[in-house]
């Protein structure tokens, strides 16, 4: 099976979708001729023409707002916001419009759009190239929120997102674009070509939205993670020797609660890990759900390892990023609790 | 150059406040028929002056004059008069229904009836409006059933939106009327996107965007103008300047710009200003802009100069911020009376027939209201089910919503 980087897999997903369905259009800042600042749309304009893949003015609300109008017309826009840190000007369009259009019009109009955006830190991106704003979207009824962690999933989930009849926020951990990353910034990074999840089938396939994947079977503690933190959690388990079950949530909204509950009922312990800031982060929702659904199976308090409640700093990158040492400590503390 | 002293902060104020004498002497009103009618493929740079004038057809004597006149038959004009009178009567009844507690909220169109009623007739089936909450004339003029509008206002068991939306936030894809949102200006850029999609699909349908004077200050207005200009989208960008954004006079949004139409010039968009109380002028200008869009000549911005005669909404009291008689002093008059006088002048109408038509329309509206009320009002009679509250967030209900619906006991 061919191996692809996450960027290549995402590009392939759009290529496959555009070939299958002429309603699929792709646009955003620098997305057209240049092929995107991360090369995610390279070659698509040459292949499908300027009316299917094109550059947009630097206006996030313009990009998402126009996509909503296109979707209402009957197209399937898959648009890019250059960094998740720059999605806020489009927040009104996403929250007030895309998410609610079906509900408020009783299905008269719908909004099948995908908003792709590179997310997450670990790249010395500083305050405005590192944020993880997923909780701002999981709080919004009507949206679907996806965070893939590998090329195979990224392609299958993105095709599924483009085909989904709802507005989908598709957060791409840019730290994973070229290879998996476990938080050991001092070690050389392995490329996706050396990783089994870098195997990405040609052609069309989908991964269902709303389904988690178990990345590491374990019996001692359940780790709920997504994006880059999946690899950090796996590394922490190996390094501490804790037999952790690592669940890659993949879709945050709607959430695969069944997989989570089955795992926590089995292990009796749970650690939630995300890069985003702690307070009111998505982890709080996960902890609440585990508490509500697994209370009598829990043998320890549910722990959270997250970004600190500060803006994402530059020089202090590795003091901020929740690396394997911090996650490992949480695993051990949860076992001992 | 003056000496650099202390800086002073500038906050625009309307000419007159409550207690003062209404004064529109600063509003320059060109004579009817005085503004030329350019070819639709005119170079936008050649008609920059039109963003600072006002296209008018009906003069004080009720005659249709000038190059924008003569497009409508008597039948079409009589139909237009009926639409405006219907909207006005509808408004009056719904305003009263709100006062009677039959609904929570209503917003009138008083004085602005010509804008949406006339514009709708310039469109073709399949075109899509992206209206604000003050363009119900688009529905009336397209024959959308008044009973369905009332059902929506009453949030009753027959409400097409299942009680989920605030009154007057209608939606009808079939009638080219995009779902209204409470968030201002959001629909303006969506209209441009819809128009872009039509062009991408090599379709022939066009979009119409709607916004009020106050909301032009929202960032989505500017996004819409950039996108419309960049992609030459087949869209008519309508700005309804009714002078007031709730209590805020239009100068706060307009700032130092001469007019709202002038905003379009910086984007290279042909921009016209029209007498919003002149049914004939609105229709003629709408047709011109719609044809430009349809012929792939790109967007047009149209500013409708009108006056919000009524309160902003049933929750508003304008006497707190503007003179009570200000609407009487408005130099562009009343759209219904002006079209009525024109038709009388032409011999196609009379005072008697007008009085008779008023009575007939009132009867029709009351009949529709009775039918709507048979399906319930906000606090009495039939209502949407609690289950409807959980439906439609997604196409299929996800597990967490199913759990919540069960918790709600439905």
XYZ file of C-alpha atoms in Angstrom:
747
model
C 0.000 0.000 0.000
C 1.345 3.487 -0.792
C 2.693 5.544 2.093
C 1.720 9.177 2.323
C 2.388 12.011 4.697
C -0.612 13.550 6.394
C -0.408 16.488 3.990
C -0.413 14.126 1.037
C -3.305 12.168 2.500
C -5.352 15.330 3.015
C -4.581 16.500 -0.510
C -5.513 13.064 -1.816
C -8.823 13.221 0.057
C -9.714 16.493 -1.656
C -8.494 15.159 -5.006
C -10.650 12.045 -4.684
C -13.664 14.076 -3.549
C -13.309 16.634 -6.335
C -13.006 13.874 -8.927
C -16.075 12.059 -7.644
C -18.347 15.050 -7.096
C -18.216 18.205 -9.154
C -20.049 20.071 -6.388
C -16.877 19.940 -4.274
C -14.982 23.237 -4.394
C -11.807 24.074 -2.495
C -10.663 27.584 -1.611
C -8.927 29.697 0.980
C -5.930 31.977 1.359
C -3.045 30.852 -0.904
C -4.929 27.638 -1.626
C -5.172 28.011 -5.416
C -2.169 28.593 -7.667
C 0.372 28.213 -4.869
C -1.194 25.068 -3.405
C -1.425 26.230 0.209
C 1.204 27.316 2.709
C 1.403 23.674 3.864
C 1.045 22.301 0.292
C -2.275 20.654 1.163
C -3.924 21.781 -2.083
C -0.926 21.537 -4.383
C -1.885 20.661 -7.949
C -5.647 20.827 -7.393
C -6.121 24.082 -9.306
C -4.075 22.793 -12.231
C -6.117 19.591 -12.274
C -9.634 20.919 -11.669
C -9.458 24.505 -12.853
C -9.853 27.862 -11.164
C -13.589 27.525 -10.688
C -13.058 24.446 -8.457
C -9.928 25.493 -6.550
C -9.050 29.145 -6.063
C -7.373 31.780 -3.940
C -9.483 33.826 -1.546
C -9.098 37.314 -0.079
C -7.689 37.414 3.452
C -11.055 37.358 5.166
C -11.983 34.376 7.284
C -15.595 35.455 7.720
C -15.693 36.019 3.965
C -14.343 32.540 3.286
C -16.716 30.742 5.648
C -19.668 33.053 4.951
C -19.397 32.574 1.199
C -19.037 28.817 1.714
C -22.328 28.795 3.636
C -24.010 30.546 0.714
C -22.471 28.051 -1.702
C -23.682 25.148 0.411
C -27.171 26.658 0.499
C -26.993 26.754 -3.288
C -26.037 23.073 -3.437
C -22.260 22.966 -3.659
C -19.967 21.147 -1.215
C -17.308 23.677 -0.240
C -14.205 22.449 1.560
C -12.497 25.649 2.659
C -9.272 26.343 4.482
C -8.495 28.720 7.305
C -4.727 29.099 7.211
C -4.241 28.527 10.944
C -6.856 27.595 13.541
C -5.546 30.642 15.436
C -7.157 32.793 12.717
C -10.600 31.245 12.725
C -12.058 33.783 15.151
C -13.178 36.324 12.522
C -15.249 33.459 11.061
C -16.628 32.387 14.428
C -19.909 34.256 13.951
C -20.464 32.582 10.590
C -19.644 29.144 12.011
C -21.623 29.402 15.247
C -24.552 31.635 14.293
C -25.001 30.476 10.728
C -23.409 27.198 9.620
C -24.278 25.312 12.793
C -27.867 26.553 12.977
C -29.014 26.809 9.398
C -30.634 23.368 9.247
C -32.323 23.799 12.639
C -33.592 27.336 12.185
C -34.943 26.700 8.678
C -36.362 23.295 9.632
C -34.247 21.666 6.947
C -35.313 24.147 4.245
C -31.607 25.054 3.896
C -28.604 22.987 4.963
C -24.910 23.633 5.260
C -22.668 20.791 4.097
C -19.322 22.560 4.414
C -15.915 21.517 5.725
C -13.673 24.111 7.355
C -10.121 22.756 7.419
C -7.602 24.376 9.692
C -4.114 23.474 10.879
C -4.104 23.285 14.673
C -1.874 22.587 17.650
C 1.617 23.408 18.840
C 4.988 21.805 19.193
C 6.433 23.756 16.270
C 7.633 26.980 17.930
C 4.578 28.665 16.477
C 4.142 31.036 19.392
C 0.815 32.537 20.326
C -0.905 32.634 16.948
C 0.360 29.510 15.190
C -0.129 26.928 17.940
C -3.605 27.156 19.409
C -6.046 24.298 19.831
C -9.514 25.912 19.762
C -11.568 22.702 19.523
C -13.562 23.410 22.689
C -14.923 26.564 21.063
C -16.548 24.283 18.480
C -17.536 21.258 20.555
C -19.707 23.676 22.559
C -21.764 24.498 19.449
C -24.779 22.340 18.653
C -25.076 21.526 14.986
C -21.369 21.189 14.232
C -19.202 18.113 13.856
C -15.614 18.386 15.072
C -12.820 16.144 13.813
C -9.150 15.874 14.814
C -7.246 13.180 12.866
C -3.938 11.844 14.126
C -2.465 10.016 11.115
C -2.523 9.981 7.295
C -4.826 6.977 6.974
C -7.456 8.540 9.221
C -6.960 12.033 7.824
C -7.904 10.907 4.331
C -10.824 8.709 5.341
C -12.202 11.245 7.797
C -11.831 14.180 5.401
C -13.660 12.362 2.604
C -16.380 11.432 5.096
C -16.509 15.054 6.275
C -16.884 16.381 2.726
C -19.688 13.885 2.095
C -21.367 14.589 5.434
C -24.513 16.750 5.233
C -23.436 18.913 8.194
C -20.886 21.638 8.786
C -17.647 19.972 9.872
C -14.712 21.629 11.629
C -11.656 19.659 10.525
C -8.659 20.388 12.749
C -5.359 19.130 11.341
C -2.506 18.884 13.864
C 0.236 20.512 11.814
C 2.894 18.948 14.045
C 1.781 15.615 12.518
C 1.786 16.782 8.896
C 5.133 15.133 8.083
C 5.462 12.473 10.735
C 4.178 11.255 14.092
C 5.407 13.228 17.097
C 5.517 11.907 20.653
C 6.775 15.047 22.361
C 10.445 14.052 22.345
C 11.593 17.171 20.568
C 15.234 16.307 21.139
C 15.014 13.109 19.088
C 14.884 12.936 15.284
C 11.368 12.724 13.889
C 10.387 9.624 11.963
C 8.602 10.293 8.703
C 5.190 8.794 7.948
C 6.837 6.501 5.409
C 8.185 4.492 8.378
C 4.846 4.308 10.210
C 2.094 1.805 9.515
C -0.597 4.484 9.712
C 1.231 6.228 6.883
C -0.250 3.549 4.660
C -2.963 5.324 2.732
C -4.958 3.467 0.132
C -5.468 5.027 -3.266
C -8.958 6.016 -4.317
C -12.065 6.427 -2.253
C -12.572 5.232 1.301
C -14.154 6.760 4.359
C -13.801 6.468 8.093
C -17.109 7.021 9.852
C -17.436 10.249 11.827
C -18.219 9.697 15.494
C -16.080 6.586 15.945
C -12.967 6.424 18.146
C -10.001 4.078 17.587
C -8.038 2.194 20.218
C -4.358 2.774 19.446
C -2.906 0.743 22.299
C -4.738 -2.001 24.103
C -4.254 -1.870 27.860
C -5.834 -2.869 31.147
C -4.507 -0.448 33.780
C -5.812 2.954 32.757
C -7.725 4.490 29.858
C -6.144 7.485 28.172
C -8.459 9.707 26.161
C -6.497 11.675 23.583
C -6.639 13.056 20.057
C -4.258 14.600 17.558
C -0.606 14.823 18.568
C -1.392 13.704 22.115
C -2.147 10.188 20.891
C 1.576 9.649 20.277
C 2.563 11.415 23.476
C 0.232 9.118 25.410
C 1.624 6.020 23.703
C 5.194 7.110 24.467
C 4.255 7.835 28.089
C 2.784 4.337 28.436
C 5.903 2.684 27.013
C 8.262 4.781 29.101
C 6.458 4.306 32.412
C 5.561 0.704 31.776
C 1.949 1.492 32.645
C -0.372 -0.766 30.669
C -2.472 2.097 29.370
C -5.264 1.781 26.843
C -4.862 4.736 24.490
C -8.042 5.865 22.766
C -7.771 8.193 19.802
C -11.119 9.969 19.825
C -10.827 11.170 16.187
C -14.282 12.792 16.334
C -14.945 15.072 19.302
C -18.506 15.936 18.311
C -20.469 13.735 18.169
C -18.373 11.719 20.592
C -17.952 7.934 20.641
C -19.039 7.601 24.235
C -19.562 3.832 23.996
C -15.886 3.143 23.292
C -14.831 5.434 26.129
C -17.221 3.942 28.661
C -16.339 0.359 27.736
C -12.651 1.090 28.206
C -12.965 2.954 31.494
C -15.282 0.304 32.921
C -12.579 -2.222 32.053
C -9.600 -0.274 33.451
C -11.286 1.639 36.282
C -8.977 4.592 35.709
C -8.849 7.425 33.233
C -6.469 10.169 32.146
C -7.574 12.828 29.681
C -4.890 14.528 27.586
C -5.046 17.546 25.285
C -2.823 20.382 24.124
C -5.494 23.018 24.588
C -5.649 25.057 27.783
C -7.128 23.290 30.798
C -10.004 25.433 32.028
C -13.249 24.712 30.172
C -11.257 22.714 27.635
C -12.773 19.675 25.943
C -11.178 17.568 28.687
C -13.693 18.934 31.167
C -16.509 17.476 29.072
C -14.709 14.141 28.837
C -14.132 14.014 32.591
C -17.785 14.829 33.251
C -18.987 12.115 30.912
C -16.647 9.528 32.433
C -17.765 10.510 35.911
C -21.454 10.337 34.956
C -21.195 7.044 33.120
C -18.453 5.134 34.975
C -18.696 6.399 38.564
C -19.031 3.000 40.208
C -16.154 1.582 38.158
C -13.695 4.355 38.926
C -10.882 3.538 41.320
C -9.144 6.885 41.103
C -9.988 10.483 40.292
C -9.994 11.178 36.571
C -6.860 13.182 35.762
C -6.332 15.816 33.106
C -3.065 16.723 31.429
C -3.438 19.820 29.287
C -1.797 23.022 28.143
C -1.452 25.534 30.950
C -4.038 28.314 31.214
C -1.782 30.773 29.437
C -1.465 31.956 25.875
C 0.833 29.650 23.926
C 4.385 30.920 24.523
C 7.343 30.840 22.156
C 10.570 30.317 24.096
C 8.889 28.095 26.687
C 7.501 25.727 24.044
C 8.497 22.485 25.815
C 7.509 23.714 29.246
C 4.054 24.385 27.854
C 3.478 21.430 25.526
C 2.160 18.467 27.589
C 4.945 16.035 26.759
C 5.464 12.369 27.676
C 7.027 13.186 31.048
C 3.945 15.061 32.263
C 1.576 12.493 30.840
C 3.682 9.684 32.325
C 3.498 11.268 35.782
C -0.276 11.475 35.487
C -0.448 7.799 34.526
C 1.619 6.771 37.545
C -0.298 9.029 39.927
C -3.601 7.691 38.666
C -2.401 4.114 39.156
C -1.243 4.863 42.678
C -4.305 6.861 43.669
C -2.097 74.738 8.874
C -3.739 75.186 12.248
C -1.663 74.851 15.378
C -1.679 71.379 16.809
C -3.746 71.851 19.936
C -5.557 69.259 22.018
C -7.262 66.563 20.009
C -11.040 66.567 20.131
C -13.210 63.505 19.818
C -15.936 63.590 17.172
C -19.284 61.859 17.620
C -21.894 62.527 14.912
C -25.364 63.592 16.043
C -28.668 63.664 14.152
C -29.927 67.142 13.279
C -32.896 66.927 15.608
C -33.809 65.093 18.811
C -37.210 64.639 20.550
C -38.885 67.967 21.136
C -37.162 69.526 18.138
C -38.664 70.360 14.774
C -37.983 67.705 12.164
C -35.600 69.030 9.551
C -34.502 67.234 6.395
C -33.209 70.325 4.650
C -29.798 68.676 4.565
C -31.158 65.818 2.425
C -30.704 66.778 -1.204
C -33.566 65.413 -3.284
C -32.939 65.565 -7.040
C -35.915 66.173 -9.303
C -37.719 63.078 -10.570
C -36.426 62.035 -13.956
C -33.194 63.984 -13.651
C -30.793 61.046 -13.226
C -29.775 59.344 -16.493
C -30.200 55.642 -17.162
C -26.890 54.185 -18.308
C -26.445 51.072 -20.406
C -26.141 48.003 -18.201
C -22.599 47.306 -19.397
C -21.504 50.815 -18.469
C -17.995 51.238 -17.089
C -18.516 51.689 -13.334
C -16.086 54.595 -13.376
C -18.398 56.503 -15.715
C -21.326 56.496 -13.282
C -19.638 57.376 -10.015
C -21.946 60.386 -9.660
C -24.937 58.066 -9.364
C -23.730 56.958 -5.933
C -24.382 60.519 -4.734
C -27.681 61.261 -6.459
C -31.136 59.668 -6.164
C -32.905 57.969 -9.050
C -36.558 58.996 -8.987
C -39.430 58.396 -11.380
C -42.572 59.744 -9.708
C -42.759 63.516 -9.417
C -44.891 65.585 -7.058
C -47.789 65.575 -9.507
C -47.778 61.779 -9.550
C -46.386 61.564 -13.065
C -43.770 59.007 -14.094
C -40.964 60.928 -15.751
C -37.446 60.484 -17.055
C -35.355 57.655 -18.464
C -36.221 55.157 -15.706
C -39.991 55.466 -16.330
C -42.298 53.502 -18.555
C -41.277 49.967 -17.707
C -44.446 48.790 -15.996
C -47.975 48.229 -17.252
C -51.009 49.457 -15.323
C -51.710 45.861 -14.300
C -48.229 45.505 -12.876
C -48.527 48.784 -11.018
C -51.903 47.847 -9.585
C -50.455 44.538 -8.468
C -47.575 46.390 -6.823
C -50.007 48.692 -5.030
C -51.932 45.671 -3.783
C -48.734 44.030 -2.492
C -47.701 47.148 -0.580
C -51.190 47.629 0.859
C -51.263 43.957 1.847
C -47.925 44.194 3.604
C -49.056 47.318 5.440
C -52.283 45.709 6.540
C -50.467 42.520 7.500
C -48.069 44.604 9.597
C -50.892 46.437 11.337
C -52.691 43.210 12.222
C -49.534 41.484 13.477
C -48.505 44.557 15.442
C -51.920 44.403 17.109
C -51.621 40.645 17.645
C -48.359 41.243 19.501
C -50.023 43.854 21.710
C -52.793 41.329 22.402
C -50.203 38.825 23.606
C -50.725 36.424 20.720
C -47.029 36.529 19.934
C -43.894 37.796 21.646
C -42.511 40.052 18.985
C -43.084 41.750 15.655
C -41.274 44.110 13.269
C -43.123 46.374 10.838
C -42.160 47.658 7.387
C -44.115 50.905 7.613
C -42.818 53.323 4.985
C -40.478 50.762 3.395
C -43.062 48.643 1.570
C -41.941 49.651 -1.922
C -38.408 48.384 -1.486
C -39.023 44.678 -1.055
C -42.363 44.492 -2.916
C -40.959 46.136 -6.043
C -37.622 44.360 -5.935
C -39.229 40.918 -5.873
C -40.923 41.584 -9.206
C -37.563 42.207 -10.865
C -36.409 38.665 -10.052
C -37.126 35.396 -11.764
C -38.096 32.071 -10.222
C -34.993 30.355 -8.875
C -33.203 33.560 -7.898
C -32.386 33.757 -4.202
C -32.830 36.611 -1.760
C -30.786 36.807 1.421
C -33.114 39.131 3.331
C -32.977 40.860 6.673
C -35.949 40.855 9.015
C -37.498 43.830 7.165
C -38.110 42.464 3.670
C -41.306 40.459 4.092
C -42.564 42.201 0.936
C -40.392 39.710 -0.945
C -42.694 36.960 0.317
C -45.943 38.887 -0.117
C -45.068 39.903 -3.674
C -44.118 36.332 -4.532
C -47.401 34.911 -3.335
C -46.108 33.139 -0.232
C -49.178 32.314 1.860
C -49.879 34.880 4.542
C -51.258 32.116 6.757
C -47.823 30.432 6.786
C -46.207 33.746 7.739
C -48.675 34.142 10.581
C -48.177 30.554 11.702
C -44.481 31.354 11.997
C -45.211 34.547 13.926
C -47.532 32.650 16.281
C -45.107 29.686 16.661
C -48.167 27.458 16.463
C -48.684 23.821 15.484
C -48.588 24.737 11.781
C -45.438 26.881 12.053
C -43.222 25.805 9.141
C -40.197 26.363 11.409
C -41.624 24.251 14.261
C -41.522 27.039 16.819
C -37.740 27.214 16.769
C -37.416 30.731 15.408
C -38.267 34.177 16.695
C -41.271 35.718 14.909
C -40.631 37.214 11.423
C -37.486 35.084 10.880
C -39.140 33.339 7.919
C -37.553 30.833 5.551
C -38.725 29.661 2.141
C -36.373 28.123 -0.361
C -39.279 27.624 -2.736
C -39.928 31.375 -2.780
C -36.276 32.353 -3.043
C -36.207 33.647 0.515
C -33.186 32.510 2.527
C -33.615 31.643 6.201
C -33.386 34.816 8.290
C -30.836 34.979 11.080
C -30.851 37.283 14.057
C -27.155 37.980 13.525
C -26.868 41.095 11.390
C -25.038 41.201 8.055
C -24.114 37.500 8.081
C -26.396 36.868 5.112
C -24.710 39.544 3.000
C -21.568 37.501 2.354
C -23.639 34.316 2.114
C -25.550 35.877 -0.770
C -22.255 36.527 -2.526
C -21.248 32.888 -1.947
C -24.565 31.703 -3.360
C -24.005 33.867 -6.421
C -20.437 32.557 -6.767
C -21.839 29.017 -6.651
C -24.310 29.837 -9.407
C -21.463 31.138 -11.564
C -19.254 28.141 -10.718
C -22.151 25.915 -11.802
C -22.656 27.896 -15.065
C -26.227 28.486 -13.935
C -28.337 31.541 -14.851
C -29.742 32.265 -11.407
C -28.650 35.295 -9.429
C -28.641 36.291 -5.775
C -29.838 39.409 -3.970
C -28.210 40.481 -0.717
C -30.018 42.689 1.795
C -28.745 44.849 4.616
C -29.837 47.936 6.541
C -27.900 51.160 6.946
C -26.738 50.347 10.464
C -25.500 46.862 9.623
C -23.228 48.117 6.858
C -20.812 48.740 9.707
C -20.545 44.984 10.329
C -17.424 43.326 8.953
C -19.451 40.917 6.823
C -20.624 43.885 4.734
C -17.046 44.599 3.791
C -16.239 40.907 3.246
C -19.213 40.710 0.899
C -18.102 43.700 -1.141
C -14.559 42.320 -1.459
C -15.744 38.880 -2.549
C -18.408 40.258 -4.905
C -15.859 42.547 -6.488
C -13.044 39.981 -6.690
C -15.129 37.213 -8.280
C -17.576 39.469 -10.171
C -20.352 37.541 -8.469
C -23.861 37.732 -9.971
C -25.395 39.460 -6.975
C -27.353 42.631 -6.291
C -26.087 44.178 -3.066
C -29.033 46.030 -1.557
C -28.634 48.583 1.232
C -31.904 49.790 2.716
C -31.108 53.155 4.238
C -34.106 53.905 6.430
C -32.098 56.501 8.384
C -32.260 54.605 11.672
C -30.589 51.584 13.304
C -32.840 51.207 16.347
C -31.990 54.516 18.089
C -28.828 55.246 16.140
C -29.054 57.686 13.223
C -27.480 56.633 9.949
C -24.548 59.025 10.337
C -23.027 56.752 12.976
C -22.677 53.907 10.466
C -22.076 56.096 7.440
C -19.458 58.307 9.036
C -17.866 60.768 6.668
C -18.889 58.809 3.597
C -21.300 60.867 1.530
C -23.699 57.975 1.034
C -23.881 54.233 1.589
C -23.835 53.733 -2.170
C -20.457 55.443 -2.201
C -19.087 52.492 -0.221
C -19.372 50.391 -3.365
C -17.174 52.705 -5.415
C -14.000 51.795 -3.582
C -14.606 48.193 -4.540
C -15.133 49.024 -8.204
C -18.796 48.060 -7.921
C -21.333 50.169 -9.851
C -23.379 51.828 -7.151
C -26.755 53.467 -7.519
C -28.989 55.373 -5.144
C -32.700 55.201 -5.565
C -35.805 56.756 -4.049
C -36.912 53.855 -1.866
C -40.452 55.216 -1.609
C -40.936 55.261 -5.380
C -42.218 51.854 -6.479
C -41.440 52.578 -10.126
C -37.901 53.726 -9.429
C -37.162 50.752 -7.180
C -38.411 48.333 -9.822
C -36.509 50.020 -12.641
C -33.244 50.096 -10.743
C -33.720 46.537 -9.480
C -34.299 45.348 -13.048
C -31.158 47.140 -14.214
C -29.033 45.586 -11.472
C -30.592 42.131 -11.874
C -29.956 42.190 -15.615
C -26.338 43.197 -15.052
C -25.902 40.216 -12.752
C -27.710 37.857 -15.129
C -25.526 38.923 -18.046
C -22.415 38.137 -16.030
C -21.470 41.798 -15.779
C -20.976 41.458 -12.040
C -22.417 42.916 -8.850
C -24.283 46.182 -8.369
C -24.756 48.010 -5.097
C -28.096 49.754 -4.650
C -28.890 52.112 -1.796
C -32.609 52.603 -1.203
C -33.223 55.969 0.428
C -36.254 55.573 2.647
C -37.464 56.218 6.172
C -38.385 53.820 8.988
C -41.766 55.259 9.891
C -42.602 52.667 12.553
C -40.786 51.723 15.699
C -37.752 49.473 15.210
C -39.752 46.596 16.680
C -42.558 45.986 19.142
C -39.895 46.344 21.855
C -38.939 49.865 20.793
C -40.277 53.394 21.430
C -38.827 55.857 18.894
C -40.166 58.907 20.717
C -37.232 58.481 23.084
C -34.694 59.366 20.405
C -36.336 61.173 17.478
C -39.095 63.731 16.961
C -42.574 62.200 16.891
C -43.549 63.882 13.627
C -40.280 63.209 11.860
C -41.804 60.699 9.453
C -44.367 63.302 8.321
C -41.524 65.610 7.359
C -39.696 62.931 5.366
C -39.307 64.493 1.917
C -39.820 61.269 -0.065
C -43.308 60.778 1.319
C -45.208 57.526 1.581
C -44.722 54.760 -1.008
C -48.352 53.613 -0.981
C -49.813 57.095 -1.360
C -47.351 57.995 -4.100
C -48.146 54.948 -6.218
C -51.863 55.413 -5.543
C -51.673 59.030 -6.730
C -49.745 57.988 -9.816
C -52.394 55.416 -10.744
C -55.164 57.933 -10.124
C -53.294 60.436 -12.267
C -53.131 57.834 -15.032
C -56.848 57.169 -14.713
C -56.214 53.571 -13.702
C -57.379 54.005 -10.112
C -59.604 56.152 -7.939
C -60.100 57.126 -4.318
C -63.212 54.985 -4.187
C -61.499 51.940 -5.601
C -58.629 52.491 -3.195
C -60.974 52.604 -0.208
C -62.707 49.502 -1.504
C -59.351 47.738 -2.011
C -58.320 48.623 1.549
C -61.467 46.968 2.852
C -60.974 43.869 0.681
C -57.357 43.488 1.710
C -58.241 43.890 5.372
C -60.847 41.187 4.969
C -58.312 38.848 3.332
C -55.756 39.455 6.043
C -58.301 38.935 8.811
C -59.419 35.699 7.180
C -55.794 34.518 7.041
C -55.350 35.529 10.658
C -58.426 33.550 11.719
C -57.121 30.513 9.924
C -53.662 30.893 11.494
C -55.161 31.359 14.950
C -57.150 28.159 14.510
C -53.693 26.474 14.683
C -52.868 28.311 17.891
C -50.990 31.387 19.067
C -47.841 31.597 21.179
C -49.549 30.962 24.510
C -52.816 29.332 23.480
C -54.018 26.485 21.320
C -51.908 24.205 19.155
C -48.156 24.402 19.487
C -45.143 22.554 18.105
C -44.165 19.471 20.064
C -41.263 19.355 22.495
C -39.839 16.586 20.319
C -39.531 19.162 17.502
C -37.055 21.007 19.707
C -34.593 18.128 19.485
C -35.099 17.358 15.800
C -33.190 18.999 12.990
C -30.004 19.938 14.842
C -28.501 17.191 12.682
C -30.069 15.190 9.862
C -30.106 12.191 12.207
C -30.218 12.576 15.947
C -26.834 11.753 17.517
C -26.760 9.644 20.710
C -26.204 12.547 23.094
C -29.276 14.367 21.819
C -31.323 11.163 21.980
C -30.336 10.835 25.638
C -31.315 14.442 26.320
C -34.643 14.010 24.564
C -35.348 11.005 26.779
C -34.371 13.038 29.839
C -36.848 15.706 28.743
C -39.445 12.986 28.803
C -40.372 13.137 25.145
